[in-house]
Coordinates of C-alpha atoms in Angstrom, one line a residue:
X23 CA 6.0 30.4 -19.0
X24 CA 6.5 26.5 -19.0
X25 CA 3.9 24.1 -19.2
X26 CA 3.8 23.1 -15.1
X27 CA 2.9 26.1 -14.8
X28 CA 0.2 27.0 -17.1
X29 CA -1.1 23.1 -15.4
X30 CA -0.9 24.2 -12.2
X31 CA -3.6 26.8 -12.3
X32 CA -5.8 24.0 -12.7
X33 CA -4.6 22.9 -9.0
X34 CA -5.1 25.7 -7.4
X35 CA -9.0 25.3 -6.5
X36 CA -8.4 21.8 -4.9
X37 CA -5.3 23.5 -3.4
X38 CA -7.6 25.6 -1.6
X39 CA -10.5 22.9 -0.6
X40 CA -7.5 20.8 0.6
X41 CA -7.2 23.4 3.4
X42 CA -10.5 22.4 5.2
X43 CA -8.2 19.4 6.5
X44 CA -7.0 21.5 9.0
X45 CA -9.5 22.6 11.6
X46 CA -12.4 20.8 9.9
X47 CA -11.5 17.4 9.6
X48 CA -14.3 16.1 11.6
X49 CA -17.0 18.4 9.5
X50 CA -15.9 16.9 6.8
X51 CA -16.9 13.3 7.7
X52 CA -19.6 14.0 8.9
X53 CA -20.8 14.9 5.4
X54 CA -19.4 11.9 4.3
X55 CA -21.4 9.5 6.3
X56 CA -24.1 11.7 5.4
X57 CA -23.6 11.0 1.8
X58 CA -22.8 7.1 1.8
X59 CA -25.9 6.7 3.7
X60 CA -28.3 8.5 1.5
X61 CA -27.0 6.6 -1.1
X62 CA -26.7 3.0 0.8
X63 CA -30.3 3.1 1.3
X64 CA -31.2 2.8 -2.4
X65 CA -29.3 -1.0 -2.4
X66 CA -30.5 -4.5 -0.8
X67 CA -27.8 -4.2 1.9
X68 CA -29.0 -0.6 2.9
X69 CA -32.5 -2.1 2.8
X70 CA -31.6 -5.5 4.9
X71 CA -29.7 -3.3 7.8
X72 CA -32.2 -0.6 7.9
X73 CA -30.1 2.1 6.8
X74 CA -33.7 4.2 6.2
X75 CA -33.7 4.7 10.0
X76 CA -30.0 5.7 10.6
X77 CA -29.9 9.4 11.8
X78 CA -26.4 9.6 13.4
X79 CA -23.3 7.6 13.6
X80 CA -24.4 5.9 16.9
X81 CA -27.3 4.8 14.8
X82 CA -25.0 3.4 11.9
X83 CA -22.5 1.5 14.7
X84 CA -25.6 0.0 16.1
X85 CA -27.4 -1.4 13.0
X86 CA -24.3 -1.9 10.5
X87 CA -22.2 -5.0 11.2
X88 CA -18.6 -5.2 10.7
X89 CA -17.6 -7.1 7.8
X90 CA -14.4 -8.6 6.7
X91 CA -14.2 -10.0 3.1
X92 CA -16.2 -13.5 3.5
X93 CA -19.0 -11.6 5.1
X94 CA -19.6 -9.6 2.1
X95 CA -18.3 -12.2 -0.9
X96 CA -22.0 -13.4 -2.0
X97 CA -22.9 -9.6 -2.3
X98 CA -19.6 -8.8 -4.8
X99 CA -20.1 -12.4 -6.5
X100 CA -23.5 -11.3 -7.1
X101 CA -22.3 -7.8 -8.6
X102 CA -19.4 -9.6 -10.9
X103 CA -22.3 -11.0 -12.2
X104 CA -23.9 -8.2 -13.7
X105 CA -26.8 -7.7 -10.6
X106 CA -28.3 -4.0 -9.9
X107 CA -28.3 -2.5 -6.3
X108 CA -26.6 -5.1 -4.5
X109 CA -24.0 -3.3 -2.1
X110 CA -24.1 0.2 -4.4
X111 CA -26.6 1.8 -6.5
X112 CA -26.6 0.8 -10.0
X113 CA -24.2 -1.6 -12.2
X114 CA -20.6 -2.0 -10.7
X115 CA -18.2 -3.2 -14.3
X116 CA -14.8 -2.9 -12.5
X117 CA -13.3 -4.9 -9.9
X118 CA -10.2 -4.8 -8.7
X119 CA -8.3 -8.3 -7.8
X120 CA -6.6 -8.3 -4.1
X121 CA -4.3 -10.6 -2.6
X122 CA -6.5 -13.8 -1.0
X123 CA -8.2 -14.3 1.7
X124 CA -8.0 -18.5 3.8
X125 CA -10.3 -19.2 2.0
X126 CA -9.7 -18.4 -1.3
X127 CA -6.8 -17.0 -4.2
X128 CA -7.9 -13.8 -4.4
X129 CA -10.4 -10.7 -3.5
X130 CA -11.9 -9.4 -5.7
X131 CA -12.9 -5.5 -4.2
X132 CA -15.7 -3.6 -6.4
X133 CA -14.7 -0.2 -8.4
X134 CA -17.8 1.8 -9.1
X135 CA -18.1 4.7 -11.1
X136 CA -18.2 6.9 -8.3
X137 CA -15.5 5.6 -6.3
X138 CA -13.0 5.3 -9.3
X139 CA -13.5 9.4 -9.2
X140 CA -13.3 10.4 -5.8
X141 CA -11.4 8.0 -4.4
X142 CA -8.6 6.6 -6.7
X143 CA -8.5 9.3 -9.1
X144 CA -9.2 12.4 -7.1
X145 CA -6.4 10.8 -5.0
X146 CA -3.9 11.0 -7.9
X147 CA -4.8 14.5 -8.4
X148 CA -4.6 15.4 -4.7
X149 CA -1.1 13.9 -4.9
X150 CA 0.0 16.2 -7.5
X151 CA -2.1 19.3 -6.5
X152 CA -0.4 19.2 -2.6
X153 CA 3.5 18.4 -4.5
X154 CA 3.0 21.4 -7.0
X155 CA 1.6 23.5 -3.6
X156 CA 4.9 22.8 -1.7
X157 CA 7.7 23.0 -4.9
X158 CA 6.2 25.7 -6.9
X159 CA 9.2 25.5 -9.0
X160 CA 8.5 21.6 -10.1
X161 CA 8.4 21.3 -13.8
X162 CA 6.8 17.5 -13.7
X163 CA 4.8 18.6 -16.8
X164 CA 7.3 19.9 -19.0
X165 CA 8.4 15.9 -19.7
X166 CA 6.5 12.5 -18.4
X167 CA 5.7 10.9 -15.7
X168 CA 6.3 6.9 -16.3
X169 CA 3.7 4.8 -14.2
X170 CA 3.6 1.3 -13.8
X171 CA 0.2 -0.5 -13.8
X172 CA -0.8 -3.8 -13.8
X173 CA -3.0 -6.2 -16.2
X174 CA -6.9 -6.9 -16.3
X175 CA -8.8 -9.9 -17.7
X176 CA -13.3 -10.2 -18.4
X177 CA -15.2 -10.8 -15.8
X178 CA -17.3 -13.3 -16.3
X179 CA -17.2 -12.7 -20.1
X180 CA -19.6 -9.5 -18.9
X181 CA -19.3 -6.7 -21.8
X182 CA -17.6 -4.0 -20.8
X183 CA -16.6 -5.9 -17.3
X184 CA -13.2 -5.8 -15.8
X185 CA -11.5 -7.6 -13.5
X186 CA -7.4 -7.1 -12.2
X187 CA -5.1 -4.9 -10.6
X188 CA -6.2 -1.6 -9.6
X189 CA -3.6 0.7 -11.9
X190 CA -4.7 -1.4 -14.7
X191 CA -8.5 -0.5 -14.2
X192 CA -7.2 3.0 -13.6
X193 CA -4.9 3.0 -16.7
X194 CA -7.6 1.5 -18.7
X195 CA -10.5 4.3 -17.8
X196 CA -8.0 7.3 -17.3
X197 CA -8.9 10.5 -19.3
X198 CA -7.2 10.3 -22.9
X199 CA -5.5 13.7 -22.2
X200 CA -3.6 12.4 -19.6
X201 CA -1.9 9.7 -21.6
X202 CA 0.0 12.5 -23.0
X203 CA 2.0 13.0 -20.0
X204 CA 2.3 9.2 -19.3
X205 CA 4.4 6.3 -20.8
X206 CA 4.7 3.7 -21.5
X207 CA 2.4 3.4 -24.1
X208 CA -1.1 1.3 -22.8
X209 CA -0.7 -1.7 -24.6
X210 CA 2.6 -2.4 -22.6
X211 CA 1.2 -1.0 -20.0
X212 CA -1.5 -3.3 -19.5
X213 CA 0.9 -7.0 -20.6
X214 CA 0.7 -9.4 -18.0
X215 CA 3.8 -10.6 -18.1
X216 CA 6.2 -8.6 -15.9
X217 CA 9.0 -9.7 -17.7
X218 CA 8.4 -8.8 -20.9
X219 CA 6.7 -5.7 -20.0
X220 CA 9.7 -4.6 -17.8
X221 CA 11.6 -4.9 -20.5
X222 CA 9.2 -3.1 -23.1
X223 CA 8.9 0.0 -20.7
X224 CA 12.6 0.2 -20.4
X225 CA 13.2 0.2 -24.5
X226 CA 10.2 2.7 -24.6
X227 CA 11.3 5.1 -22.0
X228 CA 15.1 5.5 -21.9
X229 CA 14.4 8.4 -24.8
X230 CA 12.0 9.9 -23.2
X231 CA 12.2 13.3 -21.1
X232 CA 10.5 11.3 -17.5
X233 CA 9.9 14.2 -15.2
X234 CA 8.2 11.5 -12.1
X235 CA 7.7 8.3 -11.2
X236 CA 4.3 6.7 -9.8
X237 CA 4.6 2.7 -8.7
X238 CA 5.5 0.3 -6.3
X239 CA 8.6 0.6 -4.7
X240 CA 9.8 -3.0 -5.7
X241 CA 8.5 -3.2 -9.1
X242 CA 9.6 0.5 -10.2
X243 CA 13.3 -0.4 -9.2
X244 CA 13.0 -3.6 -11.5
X245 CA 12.3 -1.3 -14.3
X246 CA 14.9 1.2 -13.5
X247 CA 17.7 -1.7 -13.2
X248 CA 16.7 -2.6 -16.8
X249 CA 16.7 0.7 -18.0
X250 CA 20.1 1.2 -16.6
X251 CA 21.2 -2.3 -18.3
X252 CA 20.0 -1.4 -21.2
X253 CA 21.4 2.6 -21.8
X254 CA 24.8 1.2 -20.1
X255 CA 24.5 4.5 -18.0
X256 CA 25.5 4.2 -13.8
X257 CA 22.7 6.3 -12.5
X258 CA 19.5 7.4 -13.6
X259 CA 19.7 10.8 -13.7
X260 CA 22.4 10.8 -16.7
X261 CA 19.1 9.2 -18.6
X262 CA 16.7 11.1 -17.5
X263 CA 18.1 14.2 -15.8
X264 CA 15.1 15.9 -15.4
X265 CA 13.8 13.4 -13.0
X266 CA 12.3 15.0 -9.7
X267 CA 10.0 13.0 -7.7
X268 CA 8.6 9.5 -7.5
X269 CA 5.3 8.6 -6.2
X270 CA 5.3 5.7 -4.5
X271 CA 2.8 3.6 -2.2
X272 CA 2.1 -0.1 -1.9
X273 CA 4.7 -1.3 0.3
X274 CA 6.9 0.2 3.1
X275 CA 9.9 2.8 1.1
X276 CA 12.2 2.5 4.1
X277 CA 14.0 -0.6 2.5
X278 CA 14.5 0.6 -0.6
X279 CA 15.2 3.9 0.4
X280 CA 19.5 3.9 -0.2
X281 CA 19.2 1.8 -3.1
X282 CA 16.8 4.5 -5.0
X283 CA 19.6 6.8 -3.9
X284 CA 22.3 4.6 -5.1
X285 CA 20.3 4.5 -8.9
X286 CA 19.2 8.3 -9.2
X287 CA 22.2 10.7 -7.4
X288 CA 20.6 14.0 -8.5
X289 CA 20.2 15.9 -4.8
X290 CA 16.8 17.1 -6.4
X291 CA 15.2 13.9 -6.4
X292 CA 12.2 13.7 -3.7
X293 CA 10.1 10.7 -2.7
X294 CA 6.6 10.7 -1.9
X295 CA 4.4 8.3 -0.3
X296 CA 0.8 7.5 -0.7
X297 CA -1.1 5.0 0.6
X298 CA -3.5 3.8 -2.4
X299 CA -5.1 0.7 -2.0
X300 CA -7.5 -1.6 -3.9
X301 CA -10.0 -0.6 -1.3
X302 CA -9.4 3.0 -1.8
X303 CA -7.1 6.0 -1.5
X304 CA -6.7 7.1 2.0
X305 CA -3.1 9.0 2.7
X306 CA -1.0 11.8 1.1
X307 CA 2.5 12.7 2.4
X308 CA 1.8 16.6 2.4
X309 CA 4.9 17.6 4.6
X310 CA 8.4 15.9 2.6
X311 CA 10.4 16.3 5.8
X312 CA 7.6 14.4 7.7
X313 CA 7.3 10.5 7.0
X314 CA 3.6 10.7 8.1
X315 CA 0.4 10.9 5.6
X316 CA -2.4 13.2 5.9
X317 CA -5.7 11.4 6.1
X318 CA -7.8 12.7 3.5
X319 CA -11.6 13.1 4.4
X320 CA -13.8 13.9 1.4
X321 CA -13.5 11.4 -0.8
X322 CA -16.7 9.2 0.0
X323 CA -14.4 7.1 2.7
X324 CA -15.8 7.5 6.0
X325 CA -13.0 6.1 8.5
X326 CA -13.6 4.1 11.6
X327 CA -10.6 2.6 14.2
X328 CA -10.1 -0.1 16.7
X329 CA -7.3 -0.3 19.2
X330 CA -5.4 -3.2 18.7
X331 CA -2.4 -4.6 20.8
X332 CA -4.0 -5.9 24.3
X333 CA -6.7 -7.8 23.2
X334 CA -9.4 -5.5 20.6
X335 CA -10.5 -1.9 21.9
X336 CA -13.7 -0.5 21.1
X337 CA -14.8 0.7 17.5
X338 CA -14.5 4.5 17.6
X339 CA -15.2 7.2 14.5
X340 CA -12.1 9.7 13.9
X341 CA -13.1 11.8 16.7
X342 CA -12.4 9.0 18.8
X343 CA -8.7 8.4 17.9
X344 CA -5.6 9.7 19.9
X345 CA -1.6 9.8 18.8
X346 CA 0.5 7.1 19.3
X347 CA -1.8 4.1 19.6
X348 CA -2.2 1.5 17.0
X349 CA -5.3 0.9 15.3
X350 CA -7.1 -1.4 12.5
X351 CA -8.8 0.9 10.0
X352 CA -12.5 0.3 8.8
X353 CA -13.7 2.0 6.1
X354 CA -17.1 2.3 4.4
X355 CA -16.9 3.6 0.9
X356 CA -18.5 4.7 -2.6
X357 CA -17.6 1.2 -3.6
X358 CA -19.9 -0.9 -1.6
X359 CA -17.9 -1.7 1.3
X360 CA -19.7 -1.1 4.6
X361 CA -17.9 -0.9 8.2
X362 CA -15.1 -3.0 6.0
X363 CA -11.8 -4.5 8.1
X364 CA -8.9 -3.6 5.6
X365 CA -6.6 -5.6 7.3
X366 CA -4.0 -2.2 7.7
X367 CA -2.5 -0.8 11.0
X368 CA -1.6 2.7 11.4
X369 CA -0.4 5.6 13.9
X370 CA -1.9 8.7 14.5
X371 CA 0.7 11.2 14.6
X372 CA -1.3 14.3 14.3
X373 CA -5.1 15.5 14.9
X374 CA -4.8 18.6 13.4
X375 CA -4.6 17.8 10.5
X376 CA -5.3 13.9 11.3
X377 CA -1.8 12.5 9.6
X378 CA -0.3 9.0 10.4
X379 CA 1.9 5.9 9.2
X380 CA 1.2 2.7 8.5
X381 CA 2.6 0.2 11.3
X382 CA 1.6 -2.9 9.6
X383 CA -0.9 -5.6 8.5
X384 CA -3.6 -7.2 10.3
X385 CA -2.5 -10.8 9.5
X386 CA 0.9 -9.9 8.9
X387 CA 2.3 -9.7 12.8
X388 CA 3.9 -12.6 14.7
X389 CA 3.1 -13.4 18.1
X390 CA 3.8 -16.7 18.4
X391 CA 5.1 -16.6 21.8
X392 CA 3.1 -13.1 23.3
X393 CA 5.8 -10.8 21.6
X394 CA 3.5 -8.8 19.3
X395 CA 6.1 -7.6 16.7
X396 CA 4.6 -5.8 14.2
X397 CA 6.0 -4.4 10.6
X398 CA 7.0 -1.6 12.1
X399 CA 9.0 -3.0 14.8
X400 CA 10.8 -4.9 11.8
X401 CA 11.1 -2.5 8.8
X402 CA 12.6 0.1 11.5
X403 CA 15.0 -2.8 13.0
X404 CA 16.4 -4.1 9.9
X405 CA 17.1 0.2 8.9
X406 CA 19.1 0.4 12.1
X407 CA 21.2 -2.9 11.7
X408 CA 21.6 -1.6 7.8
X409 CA 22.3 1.9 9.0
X410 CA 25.0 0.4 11.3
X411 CA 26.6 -2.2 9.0
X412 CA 26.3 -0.7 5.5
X413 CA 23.9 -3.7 4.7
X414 CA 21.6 -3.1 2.0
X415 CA 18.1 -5.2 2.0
X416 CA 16.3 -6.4 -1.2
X417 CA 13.5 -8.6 0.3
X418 CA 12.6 -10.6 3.8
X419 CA 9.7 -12.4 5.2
X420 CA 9.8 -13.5 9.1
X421 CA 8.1 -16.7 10.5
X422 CA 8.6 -18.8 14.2
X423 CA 10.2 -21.3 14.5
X424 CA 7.6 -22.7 17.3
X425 CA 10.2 -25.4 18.9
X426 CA 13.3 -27.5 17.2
X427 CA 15.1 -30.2 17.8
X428 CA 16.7 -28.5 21.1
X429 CA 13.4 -27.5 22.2
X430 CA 14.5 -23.7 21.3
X431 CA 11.7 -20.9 19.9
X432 CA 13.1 -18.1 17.9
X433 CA 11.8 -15.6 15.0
X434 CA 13.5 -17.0 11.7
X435 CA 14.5 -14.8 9.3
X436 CA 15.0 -15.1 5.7
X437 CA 16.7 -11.8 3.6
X438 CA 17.7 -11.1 0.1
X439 CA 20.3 -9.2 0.4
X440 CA 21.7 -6.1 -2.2
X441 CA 24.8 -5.5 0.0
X442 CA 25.8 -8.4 2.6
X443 CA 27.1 -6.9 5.8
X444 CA 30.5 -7.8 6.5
X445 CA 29.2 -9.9 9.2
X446 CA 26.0 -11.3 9.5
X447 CA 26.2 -12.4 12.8
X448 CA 26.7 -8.6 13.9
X449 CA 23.7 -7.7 11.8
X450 CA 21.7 -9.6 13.6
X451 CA 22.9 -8.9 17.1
X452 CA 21.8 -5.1 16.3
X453 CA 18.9 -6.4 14.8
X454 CA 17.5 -7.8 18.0
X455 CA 18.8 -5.2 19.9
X456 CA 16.9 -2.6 18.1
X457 CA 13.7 -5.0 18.0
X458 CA 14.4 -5.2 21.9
X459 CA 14.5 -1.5 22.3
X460 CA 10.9 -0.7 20.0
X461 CA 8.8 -3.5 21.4
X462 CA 9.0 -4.4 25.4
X463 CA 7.1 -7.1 24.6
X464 CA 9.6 -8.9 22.6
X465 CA 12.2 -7.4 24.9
X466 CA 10.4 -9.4 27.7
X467 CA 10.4 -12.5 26.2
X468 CA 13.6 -12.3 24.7
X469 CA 15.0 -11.9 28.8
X470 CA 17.8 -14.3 29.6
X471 CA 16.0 -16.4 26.3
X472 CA 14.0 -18.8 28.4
X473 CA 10.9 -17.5 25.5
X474 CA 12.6 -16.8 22.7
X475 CA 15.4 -17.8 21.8
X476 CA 18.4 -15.1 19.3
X477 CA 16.3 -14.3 16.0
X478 CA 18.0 -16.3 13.5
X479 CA 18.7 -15.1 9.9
X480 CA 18.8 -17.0 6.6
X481 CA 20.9 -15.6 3.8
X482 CA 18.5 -16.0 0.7
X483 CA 19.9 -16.4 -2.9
X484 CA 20.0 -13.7 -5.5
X485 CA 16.4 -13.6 -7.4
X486 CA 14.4 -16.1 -4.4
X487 CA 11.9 -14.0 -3.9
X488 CA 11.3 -12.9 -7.7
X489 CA 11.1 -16.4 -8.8
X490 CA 8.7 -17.1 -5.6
X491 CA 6.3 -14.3 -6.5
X492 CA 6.8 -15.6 -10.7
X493 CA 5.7 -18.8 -9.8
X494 CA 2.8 -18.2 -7.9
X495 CA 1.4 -16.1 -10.9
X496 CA 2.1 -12.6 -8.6
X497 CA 5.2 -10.6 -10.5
X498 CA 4.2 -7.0 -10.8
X499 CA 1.3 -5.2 -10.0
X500 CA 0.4 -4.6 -6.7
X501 CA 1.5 -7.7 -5.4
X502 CA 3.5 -7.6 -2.3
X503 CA 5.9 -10.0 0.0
X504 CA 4.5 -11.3 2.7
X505 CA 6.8 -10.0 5.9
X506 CA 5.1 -11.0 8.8
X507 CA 3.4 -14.3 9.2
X508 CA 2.4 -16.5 12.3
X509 CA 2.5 -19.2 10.1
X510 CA 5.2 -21.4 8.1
X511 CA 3.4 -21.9 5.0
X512 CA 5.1 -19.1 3.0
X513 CA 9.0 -19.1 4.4
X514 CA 8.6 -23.2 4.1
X515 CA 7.8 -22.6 0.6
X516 CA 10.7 -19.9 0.3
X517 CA 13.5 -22.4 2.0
X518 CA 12.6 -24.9 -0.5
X519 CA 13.8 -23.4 -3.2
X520 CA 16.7 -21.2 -1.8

């Protein structure tokens, strides 16, 4: 008997809970809410919005106001600072540091005790527990998985007080048992420089037996490059050829997807996504042939949705939500966050059990000119022009250009190619045809290009976007390229040193 599957007996209880997602999804936030509230109204916030008289989730809608990060900074500035019973019962020593808000660098989203083990770790386990259900014959234990974290720094020089990226809080408090089935070892884990640690995790793992992968798209195919430069092999699998399955969340997978396939040929090899976030751990890809996540429900997140597109819909709970419309997520959670904006978009494609993808960001959209493209609309695009013209994409960002010299308005867009096309005029041609075809509203104002002008694209050099991301302190980790914007700030920044 091999050693998955002596492990995955352990699975087999939350195999069996997991199955309360079908059929009893809304049951099971119910008792959420329930939870969140009984334990909200032992803080000041619970106290200051009357949580005491909140019987139902009318009650909760009514009384609790929906925040976004500024509305709840004082309260997390306060609890970095060592203060009791502010937004969750007790002391909160971990938080994890987010990309920034206008106002400020960076986030800085709270980690309790209870919510770094049913959100973020049960998540991992779920992950595993619904991949072992569906490939019985997986043998992810009998070698190690090689997950990439980021780096932490004290907070406020508080003993025993972290502050930094999520997988290095996680890395840092996970069970010492499990550090037998991971590499690389912590201490290079944990380096905050990308560099150097890409290049440590590549000398300590080209040896090992690595069974899975867990990381962000972008940063794990860094590290596999290296690896590849380093053993002088042509594909991963003659390394490692027991490779199976890589984990990945963070960013969209659809860009990366043919170059992953292109570093590990092995047939066997699966991908699947997750959708972990500072905030929380909200989807699992259960179904391999199905792109969309299911929703998990128990894990102290209670989920709420507003219809975005024509101007803001009402704020509904999950039994609210129907397929195919796009919605911004709130969440309220074991953390401390309460009726909190994430800033994601997503789809519902199911409601039994509740799966979806995500369509974008919040902020990261342009609609400069009424055309509402979302990330979606342009990860999806930029597959079909690749698909077509055996382009390969490293990185992009999109911005307007709101009027030139000519008095012409057109989406500007600036990509890091792996493989050029043959012709990039063509690519983008089928690029806007396919953006046309997604989105009527661009498609409308795209017509006979009075609005918007032919998208325009702008060949970046080799390594832009690396050296953007290394000089702004933002290599590694969970740090991710900014697609969408409405604004010039980032691509201005970008063309400058292209």
């Amino acid at each position: 008997m091999s050693l998955t599957s002596i492990a995955s007996k352990f699975f087999f209880p939350r195999q069996k809970a997991l199955e309360r997602h079908f059929g009893e999804g809304l049951a099971l936030q119910d008792a959420v809410l329930r939870y969140l509230l009984s334990r909200g109204r032992l803080t000041e916030y619970g106290r200051r919005f009357g949580f005491e008289n909140i019987k139902n989730y009318e009650d909760f809608a009514r009384q609790v106001p929906v925040a976004d990060y500024e509305a709840l900074k004082d309260d997390i500035d306060r609890m970095r600072r060592g203060e009791n019973d502010v937004l969750w019962p007790g002391r909160t020593k971990w938080f994890a540091k987010s990309s920034g808000t206008t106002n400020d660098k960076s986030k800085f989203i709270p980690v309790t005790a209870e919510g770094l083990k049913n959100l973020h770790y049960q998540g991992g386990t779920d992950v595993v527990a619904l991949y072992l259900k569906d490939h019985p014959d997986s043998r992810i234990f009998n070698g190690k998985g090689l997950i990439l974290g980021g780096s932490h720094q004290p907070n406020y020089n508080l003993s025993g007080s972290l502050v930094g990226d999520l997988s290095a809080i996680l890395i840092e408090n996970i069970n010492p048992l499990v550090n037998l089935a991971r590499v690389p070892k912590k201490s290079t884990a944990l380096l905050a420089d990308f560099e150097e640690k890409r290049d440590r995790i590549a000398r300590e793992t080209m040896r090992q037996n690595v069974t899975n992968l867990s990381g962000v798209p972008s940063w794990m195919m860094s590290v596999l490059v290296r690896v590849l430069e380093l053993s002088g092999k042509s594909s991963i699998d003659e390394l490692w050829p027991n490779l199976e399955v890589f984990f990945h969340g963070g960013i969209a997978f659809t860009p990366y997807r043919h170059q992953y396939e292109q570093l590990i040929r092995s047939p066997r090899m699966k991908y699947m996504e997750t959708y972990n976030a500072s905030e929380g751990f909200f989807g699992i890809q259960n179904d391999l042939a199905d792109p969309a996540m299911m929703l998990m429900l128990d894990y102290g997140v209670f989920y709420e949705f507003q219809e975005i597109g024509c101007g803001k819909g009402n704020i509904v709970p999950l039994s609210g939500v129907e397929t195919g419309k796009n919605y911004a997520m709130l969440i309220s959670t074991s953390c401390g966050l309460w009726r909190y904006m994430i800033g994601d978009t997503i789809k519902f494609t199911s409601l039994n059990p509740y799966k979806f993808v995500i369509t974008g960001r919040t902020k990261y959209f342009i609609n400069a000119f009424g055309e509402e493209l979302i990330m979606d609309n342009a990860e999806k695009g930029l597959a079909y022009a690749c698909e077509q013209t055996g382009a390969e994409i490293l990185e992009y960002t999109v911005a307007p250009v709101f009027m030139d010299e000519q008095a012409k308005c057109r989406h500007q867009w600036l990509i890091e190619f792996a493989r050029k096309p043959d012709n990039i005029i063509v690519f983008g041609r089928l690029l806007d045809k396919k953006l046309q075809e997604l989105n009527s509203d661009y498609e409308a104002k795209r017509s006979r290009d009075i609005t918007l002008q032919h998208l325009e694209i702008i060949e970046a050099r080799s390594g832009l976007f690396n050296d953007w991301m290394k000089q702004r302190g933002k290599l590694g980790g969970q740090h991710k390229i900014p697609r969408l914007s409405n604004e010039r700030k980032h691509i201005e920044e970008l063309l400058r040193m292209n």
